[in-house]
mmCIF file of C-alpha atoms and ligand atoms in Angstrom:
data_model
loop_
_atom_site.group_PDB
_atom_site.id
_atom_site.type_symbol
_atom_site.label_atom_id
_atom_site.label_comp_id
_atom_site.label_asym_id
_atom_site.label_seq_id
_atom_site.Cartn_x
_atom_site.Cartn_y
_atom_site.Cartn_z
ATOM 1 C CA MET A 1 25.542 27.605 -30.395
ATOM 2 C CA GLY A 2 28.653 25.759 -31.709
ATOM 3 C CA ILE A 3 28.293 21.907 -32.434
ATOM 4 C CA GLU A 4 30.530 19.312 -32.080
ATOM 5 C CA THR A 5 31.273 15.833 -33.304
ATOM 6 C CA SER A 6 33.845 15.569 -35.165
ATOM 7 C CA CYS A 7 35.059 12.196 -32.552
ATOM 8 C CA ASP A 8 34.075 10.718 -29.382
ATOM 9 C CA GLU A 9 32.729 13.476 -27.711
ATOM 10 C CA THR A 10 29.194 14.650 -28.965
ATOM 11 C CA ALA A 11 29.351 18.792 -27.723
ATOM 12 C CA ALA A 12 26.860 21.660 -27.858
ATOM 13 C CA ALA A 13 27.189 25.275 -26.351
ATOM 14 C CA VAL A 14 25.783 28.132 -26.300
ATOM 15 C CA VAL A 15 28.583 31.067 -26.221
ATOM 16 C CA GLU A 16 27.593 35.403 -26.151
ATOM 17 C CA ASP A 17 29.813 37.605 -27.995
ATOM 18 C CA GLY A 18 32.315 35.044 -28.510
ATOM 19 C CA VAL A 19 33.720 35.322 -24.871
ATOM 20 C CA SER A 20 31.396 34.161 -22.772
ATOM 21 C CA ILE A 21 29.687 30.949 -22.109
ATOM 22 C CA LEU A 22 26.053 30.660 -21.464
ATOM 23 C CA SER A 23 26.833 26.888 -21.747
ATOM 24 C CA ASN A 24 29.106 24.155 -22.618
ATOM 25 C CA GLN A 25 27.848 20.139 -22.965
ATOM 26 C CA ILE A 26 29.195 17.339 -23.406
ATOM 27 C CA ALA A 27 27.922 14.037 -23.988
ATOM 28 C CA SER A 28 32.119 12.059 -24.102
ATOM 29 C CA GLN A 29 31.655 8.032 -25.405
ATOM 30 C CA VAL A 30 35.369 7.654 -23.727
ATOM 31 C CA GLU A 31 34.192 4.606 -22.153
ATOM 32 C CA ILE A 32 33.119 2.935 -24.726
ATOM 33 C CA HIS A 33 35.598 3.022 -27.253
ATOM 34 C CA ALA A 34 38.052 2.098 -23.819
ATOM 35 C CA ARG A 35 36.943 -1.837 -23.920
ATOM 36 C CA TYR A 36 38.021 -0.920 -27.135
ATOM 37 C CA GLY A 37 41.975 0.644 -26.710
ATOM 38 C CA GLY A 38 40.661 3.487 -29.651
ATOM 39 C CA ILE A 39 37.631 5.359 -31.554
ATOM 40 C CA VAL A 40 35.510 3.096 -32.981
ATOM 41 C CA PRO A 41 34.360 5.149 -36.243
ATOM 42 C CA GLU A 42 31.220 3.227 -37.139
ATOM 43 C CA VAL A 43 30.884 2.718 -32.831
ATOM 44 C CA ALA A 44 31.460 7.471 -32.815
ATOM 45 C CA SER A 45 29.047 8.053 -35.889
ATOM 46 C CA ARG A 46 26.333 5.738 -34.165
ATOM 47 C CA GLN A 47 26.512 6.940 -30.345
ATOM 48 C CA HIS A 48 26.685 10.825 -31.655
ATOM 49 C CA ILE A 49 23.238 10.423 -34.045
ATOM 50 C CA LEU A 50 21.804 9.354 -30.038
ATOM 51 C CA ALA A 51 23.533 11.424 -28.580
ATOM 52 C CA ILE A 52 23.136 15.185 -30.681
ATOM 53 C CA ILE A 53 19.525 16.228 -29.872
ATOM 54 C CA PRO A 54 19.585 15.516 -26.288
ATOM 55 C CA ILE A 55 22.489 17.895 -26.339
ATOM 56 C CA LEU A 56 21.816 20.602 -27.648
ATOM 57 C CA LYS A 57 18.592 20.138 -25.022
ATOM 58 C CA GLN A 58 20.418 20.576 -21.779
ATOM 59 C CA ALA A 59 22.696 23.233 -23.742
ATOM 60 C CA MET A 60 20.025 25.286 -24.759
ATOM 61 C CA ALA A 61 17.873 24.627 -20.766
ATOM 62 C CA GLU A 62 21.515 24.992 -19.401
ATOM 63 C CA ALA A 63 22.104 28.421 -21.462
ATOM 64 C CA LYS A 64 17.624 29.643 -20.681
ATOM 65 C CA VAL A 65 17.884 30.520 -23.980
ATOM 66 C CA THR A 66 15.386 29.657 -26.545
ATOM 67 C CA TRP A 67 15.706 28.911 -31.385
ATOM 68 C CA SER A 68 14.417 33.156 -31.183
ATOM 69 C CA ASP A 69 17.751 33.737 -29.002
ATOM 70 C CA LEU A 70 19.970 33.184 -31.162
ATOM 71 C CA ASP A 71 21.894 34.555 -33.911
ATOM 72 C CA GLY A 72 23.898 31.383 -35.645
ATOM 73 C CA ILE A 73 24.970 27.515 -36.031
ATOM 74 C CA ALA A 74 28.595 27.188 -36.178
ATOM 75 C CA VAL A 75 30.209 23.358 -36.234
ATOM 76 C CA THR A 76 32.669 21.579 -36.512
ATOM 77 C CA ILE A 77 33.141 20.655 -40.556
ATOM 78 C CA GLY A 78 36.501 19.043 -39.957
ATOM 79 C CA PRO A 79 39.776 17.773 -39.735
ATOM 80 C CA GLY A 80 38.201 14.743 -37.997
ATOM 81 C CA LEU A 81 36.293 10.831 -38.778
ATOM 82 C CA ALA A 82 34.241 11.663 -41.981
ATOM 83 C CA GLY A 83 30.454 9.773 -40.159
ATOM 84 C CA SER A 84 30.821 11.627 -37.091
ATOM 85 C CA LEU A 85 30.841 14.953 -38.828
ATOM 86 C CA LEU A 86 28.496 14.139 -40.584
ATOM 87 C CA VAL A 87 25.706 14.164 -37.701
ATOM 88 C CA GLY A 88 27.206 17.604 -35.978
ATOM 89 C CA ALA A 89 26.960 19.528 -39.591
ATOM 90 C CA ASN A 90 23.545 18.148 -40.680
ATOM 91 C CA VAL A 91 21.745 18.349 -37.730
ATOM 92 C CA ALA A 92 23.488 22.024 -38.564
ATOM 93 C CA LYS A 93 22.109 22.787 -41.621
ATOM 94 C CA ALA A 94 18.295 21.251 -40.414
ATOM 95 C CA ILE A 95 18.491 24.168 -37.588
ATOM 96 C CA SER A 96 19.111 26.673 -39.868
ATOM 97 C CA ILE A 97 16.323 25.514 -42.189
ATOM 98 C CA ALA A 98 14.513 25.012 -39.722
ATOM 99 C CA HIS A 99 15.119 28.550 -37.247
ATOM 100 C CA ARG A 100 15.949 30.935 -40.278
ATOM 101 C CA LEU A 101 19.034 30.959 -38.871
ATOM 102 C CA PRO A 102 23.418 31.594 -40.663
ATOM 103 C CA VAL A 103 25.742 28.541 -40.214
ATOM 104 C CA THR A 104 29.035 28.680 -40.558
ATOM 105 C CA GLY A 105 31.356 25.490 -40.749
ATOM 106 C CA VAL A 106 34.394 25.462 -38.590
ATOM 107 C CA ASN A 107 37.564 23.995 -38.400
ATOM 108 C CA HIS A 108 38.220 21.925 -35.046
ATOM 109 C CA LEU A 109 41.901 23.171 -35.433
ATOM 110 C CA GLU A 110 40.561 26.421 -36.101
ATOM 111 C CA GLY A 111 37.925 26.093 -33.144
ATOM 112 C CA HIS A 112 40.951 24.747 -30.709
ATOM 113 C CA ILE A 113 42.807 28.054 -31.468
ATOM 114 C CA TYR A 114 39.874 29.841 -30.638
ATOM 115 C CA ALA A 115 39.388 27.876 -26.356
ATOM 116 C CA SER A 116 42.185 31.090 -25.437
ATOM 117 C CA TRP A 117 39.502 33.783 -26.054
ATOM 118 C CA LEU A 118 36.885 32.549 -23.644
ATOM 119 C CA VAL A 119 39.990 32.188 -20.502
ATOM 120 C CA GLY A 120 38.819 36.110 -20.482
ATOM 121 C CA ARG A 121 42.305 37.591 -21.015
ATOM 122 C CA SER A 122 42.687 39.862 -23.729
ATOM 123 C CA ILE A 123 44.681 38.521 -26.897
ATOM 124 C CA ASP A 124 47.291 40.320 -28.453
ATOM 125 C CA PHE A 125 48.557 39.570 -32.299
ATOM 126 C CA PRO A 126 50.372 37.959 -33.465
ATOM 127 C CA VAL A 127 50.673 34.770 -31.505
ATOM 128 C CA VAL A 128 52.518 31.587 -31.544
ATOM 129 C CA CYS A 129 49.985 29.080 -31.383
ATOM 130 C CA LEU A 130 50.531 24.925 -30.107
ATOM 131 C CA ILE A 131 47.625 23.127 -31.143
ATOM 132 C CA VAL A 132 48.705 19.545 -29.284
ATOM 133 C CA SER A 133 45.362 17.375 -29.740
ATOM 134 C CA GLY A 134 45.062 13.176 -31.116
ATOM 135 C CA GLY A 135 45.976 14.289 -34.235
ATOM 136 C CA HIS A 136 47.543 16.899 -34.561
ATOM 137 C CA SER A 137 50.947 18.927 -33.523
ATOM 138 C CA ASP A 138 51.478 21.940 -34.663
ATOM 139 C CA LEU A 139 53.238 25.772 -34.421
ATOM 140 C CA VAL A 140 51.031 28.186 -35.894
ATOM 141 C CA LEU A 141 51.812 32.060 -36.273
ATOM 142 C CA MET A 142 48.717 33.295 -35.894
ATOM 143 C CA ARG A 143 48.449 38.048 -37.385
ATOM 144 C CA GLY A 144 45.369 38.439 -36.770
ATOM 145 C CA HIS A 145 40.871 36.553 -37.225
ATOM 146 C CA GLY A 146 41.411 33.451 -39.798
ATOM 147 C CA ASP A 147 44.965 34.748 -40.307
ATOM 148 C CA TYR A 148 47.462 31.948 -39.994
ATOM 149 C CA VAL A 149 50.660 30.765 -40.886
ATOM 150 C CA VAL A 150 51.806 27.055 -40.327
ATOM 151 C CA LEU A 151 54.731 26.991 -39.589
ATOM 152 C CA GLY A 152 55.819 23.183 -38.560
ATOM 153 C CA ARG A 153 54.026 20.190 -37.827
ATOM 154 C CA THR A 154 54.151 16.867 -36.648
ATOM 155 C CA ARG A 155 56.537 14.410 -39.130
ATOM 156 C CA ASP A 156 54.699 10.997 -38.368
ATOM 157 C CA ASP A 157 52.501 10.254 -34.890
ATOM 158 C CA ALA A 158 50.905 13.638 -33.259
ATOM 159 C CA SER A 159 51.368 14.040 -29.290
ATOM 160 C CA GLY A 160 48.099 13.308 -28.003
ATOM 161 C CA GLU A 161 48.428 10.387 -30.367
ATOM 162 C CA ALA A 162 52.309 9.311 -28.891
ATOM 163 C CA PHE A 163 50.561 9.581 -25.211
ATOM 164 C CA ASP A 164 47.685 6.692 -26.194
ATOM 165 C CA LYS A 165 50.525 4.932 -27.534
ATOM 166 C CA ALA A 166 52.474 5.211 -25.151
ATOM 167 C CA ALA A 167 49.934 3.968 -22.609
ATOM 168 C CA ARG A 168 49.098 1.157 -24.816
ATOM 169 C CA ILE A 169 52.588 -0.154 -24.337
ATOM 170 C CA LEU A 170 52.970 0.516 -20.259
ATOM 171 C CA GLY A 171 49.399 -1.310 -20.034
ATOM 172 C CA LEU A 172 48.123 2.347 -19.045
ATOM 173 C CA GLY A 173 44.930 2.033 -20.690
ATOM 174 C CA TYR A 174 42.921 4.569 -23.170
ATOM 175 C CA PRO A 175 42.855 7.654 -23.205
ATOM 176 C CA GLY A 176 46.997 7.434 -22.582
ATOM 177 C CA GLY A 177 47.444 11.627 -21.534
ATOM 178 C CA PRO A 178 45.758 11.608 -18.620
ATOM 179 C CA ALA A 179 47.170 8.120 -17.672
ATOM 180 C CA ILE A 180 50.502 8.451 -18.340
ATOM 181 C CA GLU A 181 50.224 12.371 -16.589
ATOM 182 C CA GLN A 182 48.951 10.312 -13.261
ATOM 183 C CA ALA A 183 51.347 7.392 -13.352
ATOM 184 C CA ALA A 184 54.293 9.735 -14.453
ATOM 185 C CA ARG A 185 52.884 11.942 -11.009
ATOM 186 C CA LYS A 186 54.274 8.424 -8.929
ATOM 187 C CA GLY A 187 58.538 7.527 -10.887
ATOM 188 C CA THR A 188 60.407 9.664 -11.597
ATOM 189 C CA ALA A 189 62.070 10.394 -14.773
ATOM 190 C CA SER A 190 65.481 8.320 -14.384
ATOM 191 C CA ILE A 191 64.614 6.815 -18.233
ATOM 192 C CA LYS A 192 66.803 8.738 -20.795
ATOM 193 C CA LEU A 193 64.546 8.307 -23.908
ATOM 194 C CA PRO A 194 65.427 10.078 -27.372
ATOM 195 C CA ARG A 195 64.300 13.782 -28.316
ATOM 196 C CA ALA A 196 63.824 15.052 -32.101
ATOM 197 C CA TRP A 197 64.670 18.092 -31.900
ATOM 198 C CA LEU A 198 65.148 17.837 -35.952
ATOM 199 C CA LYS A 199 66.616 21.255 -36.384
ATOM 200 C CA GLY A 200 66.572 23.827 -39.021
ATOM 201 C CA THR A 201 62.645 23.213 -39.182
ATOM 202 C CA ASN A 202 59.989 24.412 -36.701
ATOM 203 C CA ASP A 203 58.548 20.369 -37.379
ATOM 204 C CA PHE A 204 58.159 17.541 -34.563
ATOM 205 C CA SER A 205 58.541 14.124 -35.015
ATOM 206 C CA PHE A 206 57.255 11.260 -31.899
ATOM 207 C CA SER A 207 57.276 8.322 -33.628
ATOM 208 C CA GLY A 208 60.975 7.779 -31.962
ATOM 209 C CA VAL A 209 60.188 8.547 -28.676
ATOM 210 C CA LYS A 210 57.390 5.975 -28.898
ATOM 211 C CA THR A 211 59.495 3.071 -30.612
ATOM 212 C CA ALA A 212 62.328 4.054 -28.209
ATOM 213 C CA LEU A 213 59.980 2.591 -25.738
ATOM 214 C CA LEU A 214 58.299 -0.348 -26.621
ATOM 215 C CA ARG A 215 61.816 -2.173 -27.629
ATOM 216 C CA LEU A 216 62.515 -1.163 -23.814
ATOM 217 C CA VAL A 217 59.525 -3.175 -22.408
ATOM 218 C CA GLU A 218 60.219 -5.830 -24.539
ATOM 219 C CA GLY A 219 64.331 -6.316 -24.047
ATOM 220 C CA ASP A 220 62.308 -6.634 -20.577
ATOM 221 C CA LYS A 221 64.214 -3.318 -19.507
ATOM 222 C CA VAL A 222 61.061 -1.969 -17.205
ATOM 223 C CA ALA A 223 59.710 -3.548 -14.562
ATOM 224 C CA LEU A 224 56.134 -4.396 -15.992
ATOM 225 C CA SER A 225 55.259 -6.681 -13.047
ATOM 226 C CA ALA A 226 56.334 -6.718 -8.826
ATOM 227 C CA SER A 227 57.651 -10.311 -10.390
ATOM 228 C CA GLN A 228 60.770 -7.944 -12.269
ATOM 229 C CA SER A 229 64.111 -6.815 -10.240
ATOM 230 C CA GLY A 230 64.052 -4.101 -7.726
ATOM 231 C CA GLU A 231 66.722 -2.970 -10.125
ATOM 232 C CA LEU A 232 65.044 -1.678 -12.703
ATOM 233 C CA PRO A 233 62.757 1.669 -13.060
ATOM 234 C CA THR A 234 59.092 0.709 -13.338
ATOM 235 C CA ARG A 235 56.036 1.393 -15.281
ATOM 236 C CA VAL A 236 55.802 4.748 -13.758
ATOM 237 C CA ASP A 237 58.986 6.375 -14.032
ATOM 238 C CA ALA A 238 58.573 4.990 -17.400
ATOM 239 C CA ALA A 239 55.777 7.433 -18.029
ATOM 240 C CA ALA A 240 57.406 10.259 -16.489
ATOM 241 C CA SER A 241 60.024 9.533 -18.632
ATOM 242 C CA PHE A 242 58.279 9.548 -21.672
ATOM 243 C CA GLN A 243 56.221 12.275 -20.548
ATOM 244 C CA GLU A 244 58.593 14.463 -20.308
ATOM 245 C CA ALA A 245 61.106 13.702 -23.090
ATOM 246 C CA VAL A 246 57.283 14.931 -25.041
ATOM 247 C CA ILE A 247 57.296 18.254 -23.105
ATOM 248 C CA ASP A 248 60.570 18.740 -23.298
ATOM 249 C CA VAL A 249 60.819 18.719 -27.602
ATOM 250 C CA LEU A 250 57.651 20.685 -27.350
ATOM 251 C CA VAL A 251 58.180 23.705 -24.704
ATOM 252 C CA THR A 252 62.032 24.159 -26.681
ATOM 253 C CA LYS A 253 60.435 24.723 -30.193
ATOM 254 C CA THR A 254 57.314 26.154 -29.072
ATOM 255 C CA VAL A 255 59.824 29.202 -26.595
ATOM 256 C CA ALA A 256 62.703 29.669 -29.991
ATOM 257 C CA VAL A 257 59.799 29.805 -32.341
ATOM 258 C CA ALA A 258 57.613 32.557 -30.464
ATOM 259 C CA LYS A 259 60.933 34.265 -30.454
ATOM 260 C CA GLU A 260 61.925 34.240 -33.833
ATOM 261 C CA CYS A 261 58.608 35.452 -34.960
ATOM 262 C CA ARG A 262 58.926 37.704 -32.940
ATOM 263 C CA VAL A 263 55.514 37.422 -30.866
ATOM 264 C CA LYS A 264 53.342 38.601 -28.194
ATOM 265 C CA GLN A 265 51.870 35.828 -26.433
ATOM 266 C CA ILE A 266 51.553 32.229 -26.954
ATOM 267 C CA LEU A 267 48.279 30.066 -26.500
ATOM 268 C CA LEU A 268 48.319 26.275 -25.031
ATOM 269 C CA VAL A 269 45.477 24.350 -27.133
ATOM 270 C CA GLY A 270 43.892 20.566 -27.636
ATOM 271 C CA GLY A 271 43.894 18.129 -25.306
ATOM 272 C CA VAL A 272 47.642 17.582 -24.692
ATOM 273 C CA ALA A 273 46.911 21.071 -22.751
ATOM 274 C CA SER A 274 45.148 19.749 -20.106
ATOM 275 C CA ASN A 275 48.515 18.025 -18.917
ATOM 276 C CA LYS A 276 49.423 20.139 -15.841
ATOM 277 C CA LEU A 277 53.329 19.124 -16.818
ATOM 278 C CA LEU A 278 52.826 21.115 -20.375
ATOM 279 C CA ARG A 279 51.561 24.254 -18.965
ATOM 280 C CA LYS A 280 54.319 24.802 -16.314
ATOM 281 C CA ARG A 281 56.975 23.987 -18.084
ATOM 282 C CA LEU A 282 55.628 26.305 -20.913
ATOM 283 C CA VAL A 283 55.237 29.301 -18.742
ATOM 284 C CA GLU A 284 58.102 28.820 -16.904
ATOM 285 C CA ASN A 285 60.247 28.265 -19.835
ATOM 286 C CA SER A 286 58.650 30.679 -21.851
ATOM 287 C CA PRO A 287 59.758 34.703 -21.208
ATOM 288 C CA ILE A 288 56.729 35.602 -23.635
ATOM 289 C CA PRO A 289 53.023 35.601 -21.601
ATOM 290 C CA VAL A 290 51.160 32.195 -22.252
ATOM 291 C CA LEU A 291 47.501 31.694 -22.218
ATOM 292 C CA VAL A 292 46.528 27.993 -21.516
ATOM 293 C CA PRO A 293 42.242 27.591 -21.307
ATOM 294 C CA GLU A 294 41.268 25.704 -18.740
ATOM 295 C CA LEU A 295 41.005 21.962 -18.788
ATOM 296 C CA VAL A 296 37.580 21.243 -20.040
ATOM 297 C CA LEU A 297 38.246 24.024 -23.013
ATOM 298 C CA CYS A 298 41.231 22.244 -24.176
ATOM 299 C CA THR A 299 39.893 18.847 -24.837
ATOM 300 C CA ASP A 300 37.401 18.602 -26.954
ATOM 301 C CA ASN A 301 33.519 20.501 -26.523
ATOM 302 C CA ALA A 302 31.576 23.207 -28.718
ATOM 303 C CA ALA A 303 32.034 26.671 -26.862
ATOM 304 C CA MET A 304 35.502 27.209 -29.146
ATOM 305 C CA ILE A 305 33.739 26.169 -31.933
ATOM 306 C CA ALA A 306 31.156 28.558 -30.458
ATOM 307 C CA ALA A 307 33.949 31.371 -30.077
ATOM 308 C CA CYS A 308 34.735 30.310 -33.644
ATOM 309 C CA GLY A 309 31.804 30.972 -35.503
ATOM 310 C CA TYR A 310 31.039 34.156 -33.967
ATOM 311 C CA TYR A 311 34.559 35.309 -35.474
ATOM 312 C CA HIS A 312 33.630 34.050 -38.534
ATOM 313 C CA PHE A 313 29.933 35.959 -38.658
ATOM 314 C CA GLN A 314 31.514 39.166 -37.395
ATOM 315 C CA ALA A 315 34.518 38.532 -41.477
ATOM 316 C CA GLY A 316 30.902 37.614 -42.586
ATOM 317 C CA LYS A 317 31.653 33.789 -43.333
ATOM 318 C CA VAL A 318 28.098 32.594 -44.064
ATOM 319 C CA ASP A 319 27.889 29.016 -45.151
ATOM 320 C CA GLY A 320 24.575 28.029 -47.747
ATOM 321 C CA MET A 321 22.786 24.913 -47.694
ATOM 322 C CA ASP A 322 25.516 22.860 -49.830
ATOM 323 C CA LEU A 323 28.289 22.917 -47.057
ATOM 324 C CA ASP A 324 29.996 20.093 -46.494
ATOM 325 C CA VAL A 325 32.233 17.600 -45.009
ATOM 326 C CA VAL A 326 35.938 17.982 -45.447
ATOM 327 C CA PRO A 327 37.924 14.813 -43.213
ATOM 328 C CA GLY A 328 41.231 16.002 -43.846
ATOM 329 C CA LEU A 329 40.210 19.979 -43.315
ATOM 330 C CA LYS A 330 43.365 21.804 -43.522
ATOM 331 C CA LEU A 331 43.840 24.973 -41.533
ATOM 332 C CA ALA A 332 45.748 27.386 -44.198
HETATM 333 O O1 KG4 B 401 41.796 17.855 -28.749
HETATM 334 P P1 KG4 B 401 41.607 16.472 -27.617
HETATM 335 O O2 KG4 B 401 40.974 16.615 -26.908
HETATM 336 O O3 KG4 B 401 40.680 15.070 -29.288
HETATM 337 C C1 KG4 B 401 41.716 15.522 -30.198
HETATM 338 O O4 KG4 B 401 41.341 16.943 -31.597
HETATM 339 O O5 KG4 B 401 42.492 15.048 -30.768
HETATM 340 O O6 KG4 B 401 42.613 15.585 -28.062
HETATM 341 C C2 KG4 B 401 42.714 14.069 -27.417
HETATM 342 C C3 KG4 B 401 44.335 13.651 -27.394
HETATM 343 C C4 KG4 B 401 44.197 12.512 -27.085
HETATM 344 O O7 KG4 B 401 45.464 11.582 -27.600
HETATM 345 C C5 KG4 B 401 44.052 12.289 -25.376
HETATM 346 O O8 KG4 B 401 45.816 10.541 -24.643
HETATM 347 C C6 KG4 B 401 45.274 13.350 -25.411
HETATM 348 O O9 KG4 B 401 44.318 14.645 -26.258
HETATM 349 N N1 KG4 B 401 45.036 14.726 -23.432
HETATM 350 C C7 KG4 B 401 46.464 14.454 -22.720
HETATM 351 C C8 KG4 B 401 45.825 14.160 -21.789
HETATM 352 N N2 KG4 B 401 44.169 14.175 -21.867
HETATM 353 C C9 KG4 B 401 44.412 14.917 -23.039
HETATM 354 N N3 KG4 B 401 47.402 13.811 -23.057
HETATM 355 C C10 KG4 B 401 48.332 14.592 -22.137
HETATM 356 N N4 KG4 B 401 48.327 14.486 -20.683
HETATM 357 C C11 KG4 B 401 46.716 15.033 -20.704
HETATM 358 N N5 KG4 B 401 45.997 15.174 -19.557
HETATM 359 ZN ZN1 ZN B 402 40.487 18.305 -30.490
#
């Protein structure tokens, strides 16, 4: 059983042998937070408390299992919002005591990587993982189960965060990633926005492209309303240009580091990995095979946590009742 409550989705899933999904239940709070334009942590933890037991019951019903069918509980302990993580961690410990099941704490980013094991294809180490989510844009070399070397990370905004901020600048709503992707489909990437290549490093930076977009909007260089001149690029063109700039950097740097490390595969994971243009571009531009989970396994879910937990248990990683949340948890 996997449990995930690190941010704004309350999720529970049952996975068999680390690879087969028996159930994958997600209660999203997105509509509640949308009215504030972003996640309100206090509201998120209260919603997790309301949703967690029904979601656990649904996950067990969908998988047609009882407590005695389960071998262990895997729960996200970080990184994430402390109040949200605490709900999942405490429920996991309660189940562990009540049903005498071992519990293992999972790093949310490691969980995102393990969504790749639910794709149904074999994975050959070493691999390079591009983890792109609301809080992270990391390039990670994975040499075996649980063996990570962080090669690069964002120096400022994460790519998902940049999508969210760009959507806000363009008045496209929340969450920004899907909103930008949808708008971009109707536009052309006609605006040249800056790319931060940070040459000689595997790091990313997305605050520059976001600020460049903001300056264009503030300077009335983008037509946000119908009354503005027909000469200007429109909101959808700005969305397409922004998406293009972010994807260009993500794809170019990922392919370069994968070649340099002579890896066998590239794993594209995290919420931003559900972006169809990013998926397409990485596959098209990489001579190395790319594995991308289906959309529902890119954004936050508990099946990926359960899959990761399976490998923890295989490696003997069992936690005690002193298991605690670590909001700033790092991968390596
Ligand atoms: O992995 P995730 O669900 O949660 C975190 O761990 O943060 O990622 C959420 C992020 C948000 O910033 C959201 O805007 C972005 O993923 N996202 C997308 C798309 N769908 C979600 N970004 C670009 N294109 C998408 N289709
Ligand atoms: Zn996530």
